[in-house]
Short mmCIF file of C-alpha atoms in Angstrom, two decimals:
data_model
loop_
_atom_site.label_atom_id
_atom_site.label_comp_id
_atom_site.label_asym_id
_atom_site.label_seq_id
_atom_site.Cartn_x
_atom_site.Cartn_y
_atom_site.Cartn_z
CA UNK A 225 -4.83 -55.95 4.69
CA UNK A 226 -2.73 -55.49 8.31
CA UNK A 227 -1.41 -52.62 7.30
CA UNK A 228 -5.02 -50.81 6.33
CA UNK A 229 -6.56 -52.40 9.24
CA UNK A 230 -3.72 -50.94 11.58
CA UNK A 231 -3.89 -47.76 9.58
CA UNK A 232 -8.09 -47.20 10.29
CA UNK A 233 -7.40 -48.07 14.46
CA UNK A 234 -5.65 -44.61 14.27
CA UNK A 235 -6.23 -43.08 11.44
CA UNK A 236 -4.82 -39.22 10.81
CA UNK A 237 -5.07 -36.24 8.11
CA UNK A 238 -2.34 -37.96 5.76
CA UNK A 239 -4.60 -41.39 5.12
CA UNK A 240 -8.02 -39.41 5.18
CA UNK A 241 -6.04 -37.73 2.39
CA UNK A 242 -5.65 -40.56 0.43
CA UNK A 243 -8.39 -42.62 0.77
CA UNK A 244 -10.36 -39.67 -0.28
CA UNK A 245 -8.28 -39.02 -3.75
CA UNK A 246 -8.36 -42.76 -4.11
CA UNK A 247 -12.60 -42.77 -3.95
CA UNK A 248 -12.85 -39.37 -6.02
CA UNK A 249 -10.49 -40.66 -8.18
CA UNK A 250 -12.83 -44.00 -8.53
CA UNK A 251 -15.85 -41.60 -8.88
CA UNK A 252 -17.63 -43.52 -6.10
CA UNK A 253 -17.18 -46.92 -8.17
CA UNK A 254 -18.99 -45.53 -10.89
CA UNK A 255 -21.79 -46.36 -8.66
CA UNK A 256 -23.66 -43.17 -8.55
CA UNK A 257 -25.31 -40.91 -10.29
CA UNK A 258 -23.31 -37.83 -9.72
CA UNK A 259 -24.33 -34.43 -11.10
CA UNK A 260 -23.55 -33.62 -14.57
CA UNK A 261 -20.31 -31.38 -13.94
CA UNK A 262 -18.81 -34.70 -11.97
CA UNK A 263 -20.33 -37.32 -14.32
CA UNK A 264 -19.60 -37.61 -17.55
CA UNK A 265 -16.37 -39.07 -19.66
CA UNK A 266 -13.84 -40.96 -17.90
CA UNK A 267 -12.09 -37.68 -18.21
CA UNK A 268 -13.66 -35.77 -16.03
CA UNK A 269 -12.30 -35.46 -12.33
CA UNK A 270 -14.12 -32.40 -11.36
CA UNK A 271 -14.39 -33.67 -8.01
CA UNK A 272 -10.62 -34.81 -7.67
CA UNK A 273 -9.37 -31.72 -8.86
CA UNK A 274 -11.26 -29.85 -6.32
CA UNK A 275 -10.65 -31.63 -3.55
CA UNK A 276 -6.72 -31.04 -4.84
CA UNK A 277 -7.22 -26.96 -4.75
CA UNK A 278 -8.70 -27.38 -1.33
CA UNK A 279 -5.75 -29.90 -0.20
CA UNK A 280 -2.81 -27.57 -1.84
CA UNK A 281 -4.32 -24.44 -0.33
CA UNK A 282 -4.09 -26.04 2.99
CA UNK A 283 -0.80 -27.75 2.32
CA UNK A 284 0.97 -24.38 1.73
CA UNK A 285 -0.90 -22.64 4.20
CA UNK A 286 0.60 -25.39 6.83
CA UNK A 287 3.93 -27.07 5.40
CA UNK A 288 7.01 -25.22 3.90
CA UNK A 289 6.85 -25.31 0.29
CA UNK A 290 8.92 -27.39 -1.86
CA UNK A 291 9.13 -27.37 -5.42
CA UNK A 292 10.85 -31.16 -5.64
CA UNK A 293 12.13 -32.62 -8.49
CA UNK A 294 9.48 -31.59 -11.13
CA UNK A 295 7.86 -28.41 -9.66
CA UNK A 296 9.49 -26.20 -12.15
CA UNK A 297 8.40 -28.46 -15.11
CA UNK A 298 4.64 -28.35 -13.42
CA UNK A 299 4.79 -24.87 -13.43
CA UNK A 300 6.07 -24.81 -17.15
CA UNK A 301 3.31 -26.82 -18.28
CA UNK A 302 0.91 -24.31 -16.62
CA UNK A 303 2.51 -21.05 -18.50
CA UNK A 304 2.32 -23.36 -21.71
CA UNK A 305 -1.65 -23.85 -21.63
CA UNK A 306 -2.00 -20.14 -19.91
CA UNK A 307 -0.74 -19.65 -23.47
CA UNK A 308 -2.75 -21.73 -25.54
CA UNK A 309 -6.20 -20.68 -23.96
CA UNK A 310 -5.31 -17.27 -24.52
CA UNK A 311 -4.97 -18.14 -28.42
CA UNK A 312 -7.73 -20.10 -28.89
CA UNK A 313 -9.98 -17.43 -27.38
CA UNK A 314 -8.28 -15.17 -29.34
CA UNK A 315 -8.42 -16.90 -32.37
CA UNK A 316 -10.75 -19.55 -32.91
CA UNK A 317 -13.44 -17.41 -30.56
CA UNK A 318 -14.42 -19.60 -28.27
CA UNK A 319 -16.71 -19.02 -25.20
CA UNK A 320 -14.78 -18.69 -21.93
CA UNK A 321 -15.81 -21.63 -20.15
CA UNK A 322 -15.12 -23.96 -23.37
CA UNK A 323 -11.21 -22.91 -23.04
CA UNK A 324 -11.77 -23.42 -18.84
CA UNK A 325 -13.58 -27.16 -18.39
CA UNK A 326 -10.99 -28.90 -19.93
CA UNK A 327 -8.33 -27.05 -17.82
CA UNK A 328 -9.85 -29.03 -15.04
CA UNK A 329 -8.01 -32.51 -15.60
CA UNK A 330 -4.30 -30.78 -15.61
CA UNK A 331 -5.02 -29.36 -11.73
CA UNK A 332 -4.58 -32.39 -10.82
CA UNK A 333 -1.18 -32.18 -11.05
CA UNK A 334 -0.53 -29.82 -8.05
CA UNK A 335 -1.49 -33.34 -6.38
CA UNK A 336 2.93 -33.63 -6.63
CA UNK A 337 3.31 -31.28 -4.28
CA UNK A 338 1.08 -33.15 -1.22
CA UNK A 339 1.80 -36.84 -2.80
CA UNK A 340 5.74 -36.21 -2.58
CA UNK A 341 5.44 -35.07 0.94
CA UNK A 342 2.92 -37.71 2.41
CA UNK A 343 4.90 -40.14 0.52
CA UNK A 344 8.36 -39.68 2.27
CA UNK A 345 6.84 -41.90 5.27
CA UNK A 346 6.72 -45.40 4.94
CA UNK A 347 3.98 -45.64 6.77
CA UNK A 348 2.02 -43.53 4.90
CA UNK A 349 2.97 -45.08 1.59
CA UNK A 350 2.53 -49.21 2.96
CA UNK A 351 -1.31 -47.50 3.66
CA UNK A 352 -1.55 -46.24 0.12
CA UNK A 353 -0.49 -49.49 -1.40
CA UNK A 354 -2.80 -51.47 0.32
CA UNK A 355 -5.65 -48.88 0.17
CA UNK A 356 -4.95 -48.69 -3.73
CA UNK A 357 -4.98 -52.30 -4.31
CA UNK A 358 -8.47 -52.67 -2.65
CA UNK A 359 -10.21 -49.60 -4.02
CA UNK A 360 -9.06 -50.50 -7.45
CA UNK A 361 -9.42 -54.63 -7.15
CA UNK A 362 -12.83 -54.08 -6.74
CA UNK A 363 -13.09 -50.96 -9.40
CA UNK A 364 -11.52 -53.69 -11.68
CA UNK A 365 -14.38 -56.54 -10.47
CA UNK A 366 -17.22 -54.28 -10.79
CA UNK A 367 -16.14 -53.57 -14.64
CA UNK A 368 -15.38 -57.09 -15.72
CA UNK A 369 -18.93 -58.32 -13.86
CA UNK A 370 -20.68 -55.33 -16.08
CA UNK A 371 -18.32 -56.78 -18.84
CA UNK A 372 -20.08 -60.36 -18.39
CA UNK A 373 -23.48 -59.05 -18.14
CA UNK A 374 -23.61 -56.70 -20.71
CA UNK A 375 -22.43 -59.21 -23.28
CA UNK A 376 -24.80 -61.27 -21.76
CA UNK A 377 -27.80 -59.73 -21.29
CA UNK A 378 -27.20 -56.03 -22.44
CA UNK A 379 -27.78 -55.26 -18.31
CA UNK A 380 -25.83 -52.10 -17.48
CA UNK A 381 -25.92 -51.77 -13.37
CA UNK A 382 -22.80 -48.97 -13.24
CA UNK A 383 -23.73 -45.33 -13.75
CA UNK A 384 -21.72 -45.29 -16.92
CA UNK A 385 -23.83 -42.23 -18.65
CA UNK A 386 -21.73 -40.98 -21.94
CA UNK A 387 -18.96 -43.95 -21.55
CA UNK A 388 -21.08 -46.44 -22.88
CA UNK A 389 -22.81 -44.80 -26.18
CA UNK A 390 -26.29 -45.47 -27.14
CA UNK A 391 -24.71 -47.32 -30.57
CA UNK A 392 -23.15 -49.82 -28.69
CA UNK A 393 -26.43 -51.46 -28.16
CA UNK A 394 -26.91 -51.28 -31.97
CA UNK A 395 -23.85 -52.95 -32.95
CA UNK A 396 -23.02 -55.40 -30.82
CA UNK A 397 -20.59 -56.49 -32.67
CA UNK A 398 -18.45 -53.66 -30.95
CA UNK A 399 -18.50 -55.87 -28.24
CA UNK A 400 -17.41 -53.68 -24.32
CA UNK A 401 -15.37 -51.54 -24.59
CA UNK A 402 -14.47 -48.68 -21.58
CA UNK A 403 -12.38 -45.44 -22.69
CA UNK A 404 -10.23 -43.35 -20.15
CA UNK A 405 -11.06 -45.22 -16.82
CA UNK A 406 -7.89 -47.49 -16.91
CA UNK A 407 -5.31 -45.07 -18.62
CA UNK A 408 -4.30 -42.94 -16.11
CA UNK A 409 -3.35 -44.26 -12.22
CA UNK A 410 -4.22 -48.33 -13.43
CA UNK A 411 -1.16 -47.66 -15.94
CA UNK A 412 1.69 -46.70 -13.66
CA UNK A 413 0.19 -48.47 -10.12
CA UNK A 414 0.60 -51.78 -12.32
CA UNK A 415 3.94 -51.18 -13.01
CA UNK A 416 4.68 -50.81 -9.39
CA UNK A 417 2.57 -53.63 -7.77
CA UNK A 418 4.73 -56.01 -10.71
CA UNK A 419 8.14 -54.56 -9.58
CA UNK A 420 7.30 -55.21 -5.71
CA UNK A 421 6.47 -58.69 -6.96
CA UNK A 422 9.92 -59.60 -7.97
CA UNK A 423 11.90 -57.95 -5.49
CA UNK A 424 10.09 -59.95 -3.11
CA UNK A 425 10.76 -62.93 -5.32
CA UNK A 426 6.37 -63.80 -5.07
CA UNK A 427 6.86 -64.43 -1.41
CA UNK A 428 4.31 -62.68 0.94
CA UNK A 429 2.75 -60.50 -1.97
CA UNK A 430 -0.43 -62.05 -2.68
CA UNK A 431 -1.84 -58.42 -2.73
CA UNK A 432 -0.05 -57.46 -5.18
CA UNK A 433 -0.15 -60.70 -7.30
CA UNK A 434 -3.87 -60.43 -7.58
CA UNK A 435 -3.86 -56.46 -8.33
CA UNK A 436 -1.44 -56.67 -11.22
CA UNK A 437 -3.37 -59.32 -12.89
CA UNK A 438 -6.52 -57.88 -11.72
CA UNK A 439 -5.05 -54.68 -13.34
CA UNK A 440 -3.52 -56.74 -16.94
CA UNK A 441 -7.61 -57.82 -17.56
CA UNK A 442 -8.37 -54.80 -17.03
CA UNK A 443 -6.54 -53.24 -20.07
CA UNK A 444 -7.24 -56.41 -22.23
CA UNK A 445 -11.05 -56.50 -21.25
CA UNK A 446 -12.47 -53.39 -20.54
CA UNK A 447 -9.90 -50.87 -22.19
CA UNK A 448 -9.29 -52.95 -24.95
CA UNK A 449 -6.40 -50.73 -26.27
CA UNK A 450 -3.85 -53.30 -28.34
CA UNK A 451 -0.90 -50.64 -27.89
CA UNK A 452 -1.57 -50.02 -24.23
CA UNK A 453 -1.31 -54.28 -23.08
CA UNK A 454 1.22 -54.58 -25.44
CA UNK A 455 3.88 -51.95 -23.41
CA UNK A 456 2.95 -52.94 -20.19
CA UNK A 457 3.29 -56.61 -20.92
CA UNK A 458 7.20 -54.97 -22.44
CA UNK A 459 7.81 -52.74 -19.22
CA UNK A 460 6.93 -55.86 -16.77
CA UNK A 461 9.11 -57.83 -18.87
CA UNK A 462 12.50 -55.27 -18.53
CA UNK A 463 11.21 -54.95 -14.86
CA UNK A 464 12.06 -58.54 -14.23
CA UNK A 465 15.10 -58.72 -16.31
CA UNK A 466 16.91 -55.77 -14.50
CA UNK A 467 15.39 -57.17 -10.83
CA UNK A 468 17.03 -60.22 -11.57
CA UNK A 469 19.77 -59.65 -13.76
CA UNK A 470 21.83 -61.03 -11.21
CA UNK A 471 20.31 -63.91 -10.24
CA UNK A 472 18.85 -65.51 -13.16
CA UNK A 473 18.48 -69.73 -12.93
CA UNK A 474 17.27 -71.76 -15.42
CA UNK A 475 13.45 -71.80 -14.36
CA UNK A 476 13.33 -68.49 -14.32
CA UNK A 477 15.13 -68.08 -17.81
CA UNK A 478 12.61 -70.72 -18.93
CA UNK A 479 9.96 -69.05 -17.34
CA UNK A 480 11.21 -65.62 -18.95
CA UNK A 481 11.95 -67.33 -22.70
CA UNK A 482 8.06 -68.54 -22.24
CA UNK A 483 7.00 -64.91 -21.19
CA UNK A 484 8.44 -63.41 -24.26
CA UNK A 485 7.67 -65.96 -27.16
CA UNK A 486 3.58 -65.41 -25.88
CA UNK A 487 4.57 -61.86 -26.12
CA UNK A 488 5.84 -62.29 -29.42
CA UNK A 489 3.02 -64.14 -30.55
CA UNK A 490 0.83 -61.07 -28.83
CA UNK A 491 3.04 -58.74 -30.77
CA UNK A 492 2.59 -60.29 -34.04
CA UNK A 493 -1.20 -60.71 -33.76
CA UNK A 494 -1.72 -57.08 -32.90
CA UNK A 495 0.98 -56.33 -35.84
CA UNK A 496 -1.40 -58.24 -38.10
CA UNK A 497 -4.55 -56.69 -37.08
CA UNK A 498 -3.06 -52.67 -37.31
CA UNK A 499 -1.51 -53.89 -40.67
CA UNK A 500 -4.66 -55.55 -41.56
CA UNK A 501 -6.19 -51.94 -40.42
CA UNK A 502 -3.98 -49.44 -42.71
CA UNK A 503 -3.88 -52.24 -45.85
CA UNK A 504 -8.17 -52.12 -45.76
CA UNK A 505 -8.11 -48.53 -44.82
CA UNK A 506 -10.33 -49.15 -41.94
CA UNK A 507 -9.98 -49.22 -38.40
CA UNK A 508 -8.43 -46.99 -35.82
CA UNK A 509 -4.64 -47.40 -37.47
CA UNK A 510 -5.89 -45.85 -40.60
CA UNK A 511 -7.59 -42.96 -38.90
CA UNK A 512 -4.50 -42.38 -36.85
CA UNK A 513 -2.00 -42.13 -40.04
CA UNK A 514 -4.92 -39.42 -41.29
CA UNK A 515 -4.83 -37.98 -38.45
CA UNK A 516 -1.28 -37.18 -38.67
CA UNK A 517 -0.86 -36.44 -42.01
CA UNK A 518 -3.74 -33.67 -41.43
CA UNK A 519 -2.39 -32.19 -38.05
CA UNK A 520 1.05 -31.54 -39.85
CA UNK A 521 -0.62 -29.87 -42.63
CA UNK A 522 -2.23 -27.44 -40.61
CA UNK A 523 0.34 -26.49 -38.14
CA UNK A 524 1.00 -22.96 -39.94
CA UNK A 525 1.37 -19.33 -38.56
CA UNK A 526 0.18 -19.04 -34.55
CA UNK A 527 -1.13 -22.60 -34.78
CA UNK A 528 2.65 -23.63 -35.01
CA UNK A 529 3.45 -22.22 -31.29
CA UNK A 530 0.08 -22.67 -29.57
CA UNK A 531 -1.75 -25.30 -31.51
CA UNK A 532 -5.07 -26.01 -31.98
CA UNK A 533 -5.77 -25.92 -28.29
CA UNK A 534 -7.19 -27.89 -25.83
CA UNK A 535 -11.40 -27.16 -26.38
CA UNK A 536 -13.63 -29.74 -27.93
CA UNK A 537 -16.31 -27.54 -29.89
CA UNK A 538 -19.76 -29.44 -30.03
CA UNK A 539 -20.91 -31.39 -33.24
CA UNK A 540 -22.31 -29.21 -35.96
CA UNK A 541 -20.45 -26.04 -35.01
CA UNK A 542 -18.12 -25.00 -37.72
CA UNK A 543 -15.10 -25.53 -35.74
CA UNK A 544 -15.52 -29.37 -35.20
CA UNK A 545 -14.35 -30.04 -39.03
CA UNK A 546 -11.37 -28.05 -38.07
CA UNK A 547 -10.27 -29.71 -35.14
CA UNK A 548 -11.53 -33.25 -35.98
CA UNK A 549 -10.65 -33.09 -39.43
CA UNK A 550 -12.59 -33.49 -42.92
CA UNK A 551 -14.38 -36.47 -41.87
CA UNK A 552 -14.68 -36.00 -38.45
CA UNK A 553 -13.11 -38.58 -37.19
CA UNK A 554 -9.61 -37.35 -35.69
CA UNK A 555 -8.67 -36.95 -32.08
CA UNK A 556 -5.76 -35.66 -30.33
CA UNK A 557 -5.18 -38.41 -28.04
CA UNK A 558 -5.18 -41.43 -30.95
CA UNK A 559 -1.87 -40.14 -32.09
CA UNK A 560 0.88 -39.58 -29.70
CA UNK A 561 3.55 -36.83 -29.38
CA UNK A 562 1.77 -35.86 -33.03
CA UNK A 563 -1.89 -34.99 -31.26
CA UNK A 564 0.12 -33.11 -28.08
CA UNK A 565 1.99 -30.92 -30.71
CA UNK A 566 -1.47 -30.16 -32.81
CA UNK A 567 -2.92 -29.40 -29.52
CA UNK A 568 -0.54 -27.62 -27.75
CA UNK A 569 2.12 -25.96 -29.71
CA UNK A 570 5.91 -26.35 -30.47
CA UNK A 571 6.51 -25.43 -26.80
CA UNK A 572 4.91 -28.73 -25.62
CA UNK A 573 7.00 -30.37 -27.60
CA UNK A 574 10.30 -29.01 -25.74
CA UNK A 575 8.50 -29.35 -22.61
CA UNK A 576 8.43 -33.07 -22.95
CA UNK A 577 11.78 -33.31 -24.37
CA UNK A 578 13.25 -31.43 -21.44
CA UNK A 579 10.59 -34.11 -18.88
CA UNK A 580 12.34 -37.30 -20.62
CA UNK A 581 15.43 -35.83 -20.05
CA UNK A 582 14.94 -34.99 -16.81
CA UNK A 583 13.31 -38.51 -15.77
CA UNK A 584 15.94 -40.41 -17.48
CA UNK A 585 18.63 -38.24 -15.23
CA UNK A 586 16.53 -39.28 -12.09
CA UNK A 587 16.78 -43.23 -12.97
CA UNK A 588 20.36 -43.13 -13.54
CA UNK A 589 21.21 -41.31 -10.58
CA UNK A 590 18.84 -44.02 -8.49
CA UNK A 591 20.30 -46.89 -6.79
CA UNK A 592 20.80 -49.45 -8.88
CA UNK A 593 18.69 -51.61 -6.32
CA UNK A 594 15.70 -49.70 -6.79
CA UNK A 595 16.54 -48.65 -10.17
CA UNK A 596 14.39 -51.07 -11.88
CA UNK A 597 11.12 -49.95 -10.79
CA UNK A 598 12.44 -46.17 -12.31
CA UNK A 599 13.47 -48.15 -15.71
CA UNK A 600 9.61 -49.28 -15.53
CA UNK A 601 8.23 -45.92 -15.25
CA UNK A 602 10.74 -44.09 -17.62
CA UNK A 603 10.75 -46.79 -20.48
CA UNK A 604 6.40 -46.88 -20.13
CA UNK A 605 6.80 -43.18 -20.38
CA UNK A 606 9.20 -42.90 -23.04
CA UNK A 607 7.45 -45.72 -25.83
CA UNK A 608 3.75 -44.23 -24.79
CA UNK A 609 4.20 -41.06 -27.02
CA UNK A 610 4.14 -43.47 -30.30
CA UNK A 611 0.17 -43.42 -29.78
CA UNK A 612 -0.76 -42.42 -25.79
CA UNK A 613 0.87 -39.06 -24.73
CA UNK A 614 0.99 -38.27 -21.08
CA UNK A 615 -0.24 -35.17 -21.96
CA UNK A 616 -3.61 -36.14 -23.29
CA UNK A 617 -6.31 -35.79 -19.68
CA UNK A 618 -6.82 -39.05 -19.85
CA UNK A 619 -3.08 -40.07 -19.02
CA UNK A 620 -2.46 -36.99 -16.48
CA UNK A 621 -2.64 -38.78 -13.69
CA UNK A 622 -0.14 -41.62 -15.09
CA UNK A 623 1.86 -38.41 -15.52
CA UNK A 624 1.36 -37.30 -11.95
CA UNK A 625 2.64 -40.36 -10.15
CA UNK A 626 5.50 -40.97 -12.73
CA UNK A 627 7.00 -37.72 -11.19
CA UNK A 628 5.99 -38.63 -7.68
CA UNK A 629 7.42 -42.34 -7.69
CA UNK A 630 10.33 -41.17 -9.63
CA UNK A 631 11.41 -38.94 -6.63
CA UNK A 632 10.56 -40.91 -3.88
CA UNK A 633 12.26 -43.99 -5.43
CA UNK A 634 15.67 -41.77 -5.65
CA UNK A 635 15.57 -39.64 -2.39
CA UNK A 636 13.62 -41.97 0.36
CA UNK A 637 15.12 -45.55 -0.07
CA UNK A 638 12.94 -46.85 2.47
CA UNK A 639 9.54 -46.03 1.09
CA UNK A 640 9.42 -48.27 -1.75
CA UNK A 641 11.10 -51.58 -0.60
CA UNK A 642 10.61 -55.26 -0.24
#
């Protein structure tokens, strides 16, 4: 909180910088009722993304351009969809701006370019911590008290539009749940706040104490996804272990030994209930193994180099039993490195081969004293393709800060320290 408060008695370009992506990135708390090209899915950063062509243009127009560490695979990524709009205009005949809209999401990723450079001052990344773990503590509060009160009462007082369907009231048995809001920054900010945790051994990080548990409820209450708690409960885990590797007593083995046998039991239960899932044939497991098996089937001719593409055709058009399958319940994003290579070709495929490589090369070559927090980041990048690709919109920013922390973590020891 000193460090925000010092940061707004002089504030300059670099913090107006962030605490605007931070509040677009929020969508105003989910507060307001935007208009319909910002509203919408969880998905949709419209706003962010503009802000980020505004920001870049201005960026190159006043900084020397830098590529970094990942430029050239940003850049790759863009030739690859260039690609795959082009064939599914081509082939499937879509209308222009159905191949455009969901090209929105991936612009975010020129947000490398500015993050990498505002981030090589301490300064400037102490005031993005703190500003983070604010905006998103109370992002995280205002969910879990809709949460309460819609199991309560059915009272919805966040402008939640599409992300909480009209069947929901129907069935309560569904319970709350909140796609796409939590996947993307909550995943890989997490990761960090836990690693600054134990290098400061929980001394003087109450901030970060309360985000990353703040941050844990949120993906086991409101996001609800059994795979997603499950790997960042594992990468929080191998976080401590290689902090402390060294200096391992006792009570924190004990502690540890505890930590693992509850995740275990965790494991097992969620085992039990995906098992349970496949052996009933119901249940999201189920439709993810159909999924796959109907993906792979199809991946013949042009589809095999530019996939199926990135457009979501509306219900009823003749195209939606294509890309969602027979019974119309398949998605992209339920299935991994599987759904990116449906969607996006063979060449995505290499593409994210040639990014593990490269992000595996950056965490070797880091200090081994800040190498843990780049073990976190590479091993929660690395075990997400089973069901949560980076690639998917939902995940892009997860993507975009992977590269950014990655780089700063290697080539500015100072930023990120205890």
């Amino acid at each position: 909180m000193v460090e925000i408060m010092n940061g707004l008695k002089k504030i300059n370009i670099n913090s107006l910088i962030i605490i605007i992506f931070l509040i677009f990135d929020v969508r105003f708390f989910y507060m307001i009722n935007l208009p319909k090209y910002f509203s919408g899915d969880g998905t949709n950063k419209m706003l962010l993304s503009l802000f980020g062509i505004c920001l870049f243009i201005y960026y190159v127009l006043r900084h020397k351009f830098a590529a970094g560490e990942f430029g050239i695979y940003i850049l790759g990524l863009y030739v690859i969809l260039a690609g795959v709009s082009v064939h599914s205009l081509l082939k499937f005949d879509y209308k222009i701006t159905q191949v455009v809209w969901p090209l929105f999401p991936f612009i975010n990723l020129i947000y490398y370019f500015i993050l990498r450079e505002i981030f090589k001052s301490k300064r400037n990344f102490r005031f993005f911590l703190r500003a983070a773990e604010i905006v998103w503590s109370l992002l995280v509060f205002l969910f879990l008290a809709q949460r309460f009160l819609y199991l309560r009462s059915h009272t919805v007082f966040m402008k939640l539009g599409v992300m909480l369907p009209d069947y929901y009231f129907n069935h309560p048995e569904l319970g709350f749940r909140i796609y796409n809001v939590f996947e993307g920054f909550n995943r890989i900010f997490v990761i960090l706040t836990a690693y600054l945790i134990f290098k400061k051994h929980f001394k003087k990080c109450m901030c970060e104490i309360i985000y990353t548990l703040l941050g844990l409820l949120a993906i086991l209450l409101v996001d609800g996804s059994r795979f997603y708690i499950a790997t960042v409960v594992l990468v929080i885990l191998i976080e401590f272990l290689v902090v402390n590797k060294e200096r391992l007593r006792f009570g924190a083995f004990f502690l540890l030994l505890c930590g693992l046998l509850m995740g275990a039991a965790v494991g097992y239960k969620i085992y039990k209930s995906v098992n349970a899932d496949i052996s009933e044939n119901t249940g999201s497991s189920y439709a993810r193994t159909g999924a796959i098996d109907y993906y792979m089937s199809e991946m013949k001719g042009s589809t095999l180099f530019f996939g199926f593409g990135i457009a979501n055709p509306d219900e009823g058009d003749t195209l939606y039993k294509v890309i969602h399958g027979p019974d119309e319940n398949y998605h992209f994003d339920d299935i991994g490195l599987v759904g990116t290579f449906a969607k996006l070709g063979i060449f995505s495929i290499i593409w994210y081969i040639l990014f593990l490589l490269k992000i595996i090369q950056l965490t070797i070559n880091t200090d081994k004293e800040r190498r843990a927090l780049s073990i976190g980041i590479t091993t929660m990048a690395a075990v997400a393709l089973i069901t949560q690709s980076y690639l998917d919109p939902q995940r892009l920013l997860a993507l975009l800060f992977s590269m950014v922390l990655l780089e700063i973590n290697k080539k500015s020891p100072e930023t990120i320290s205890n």
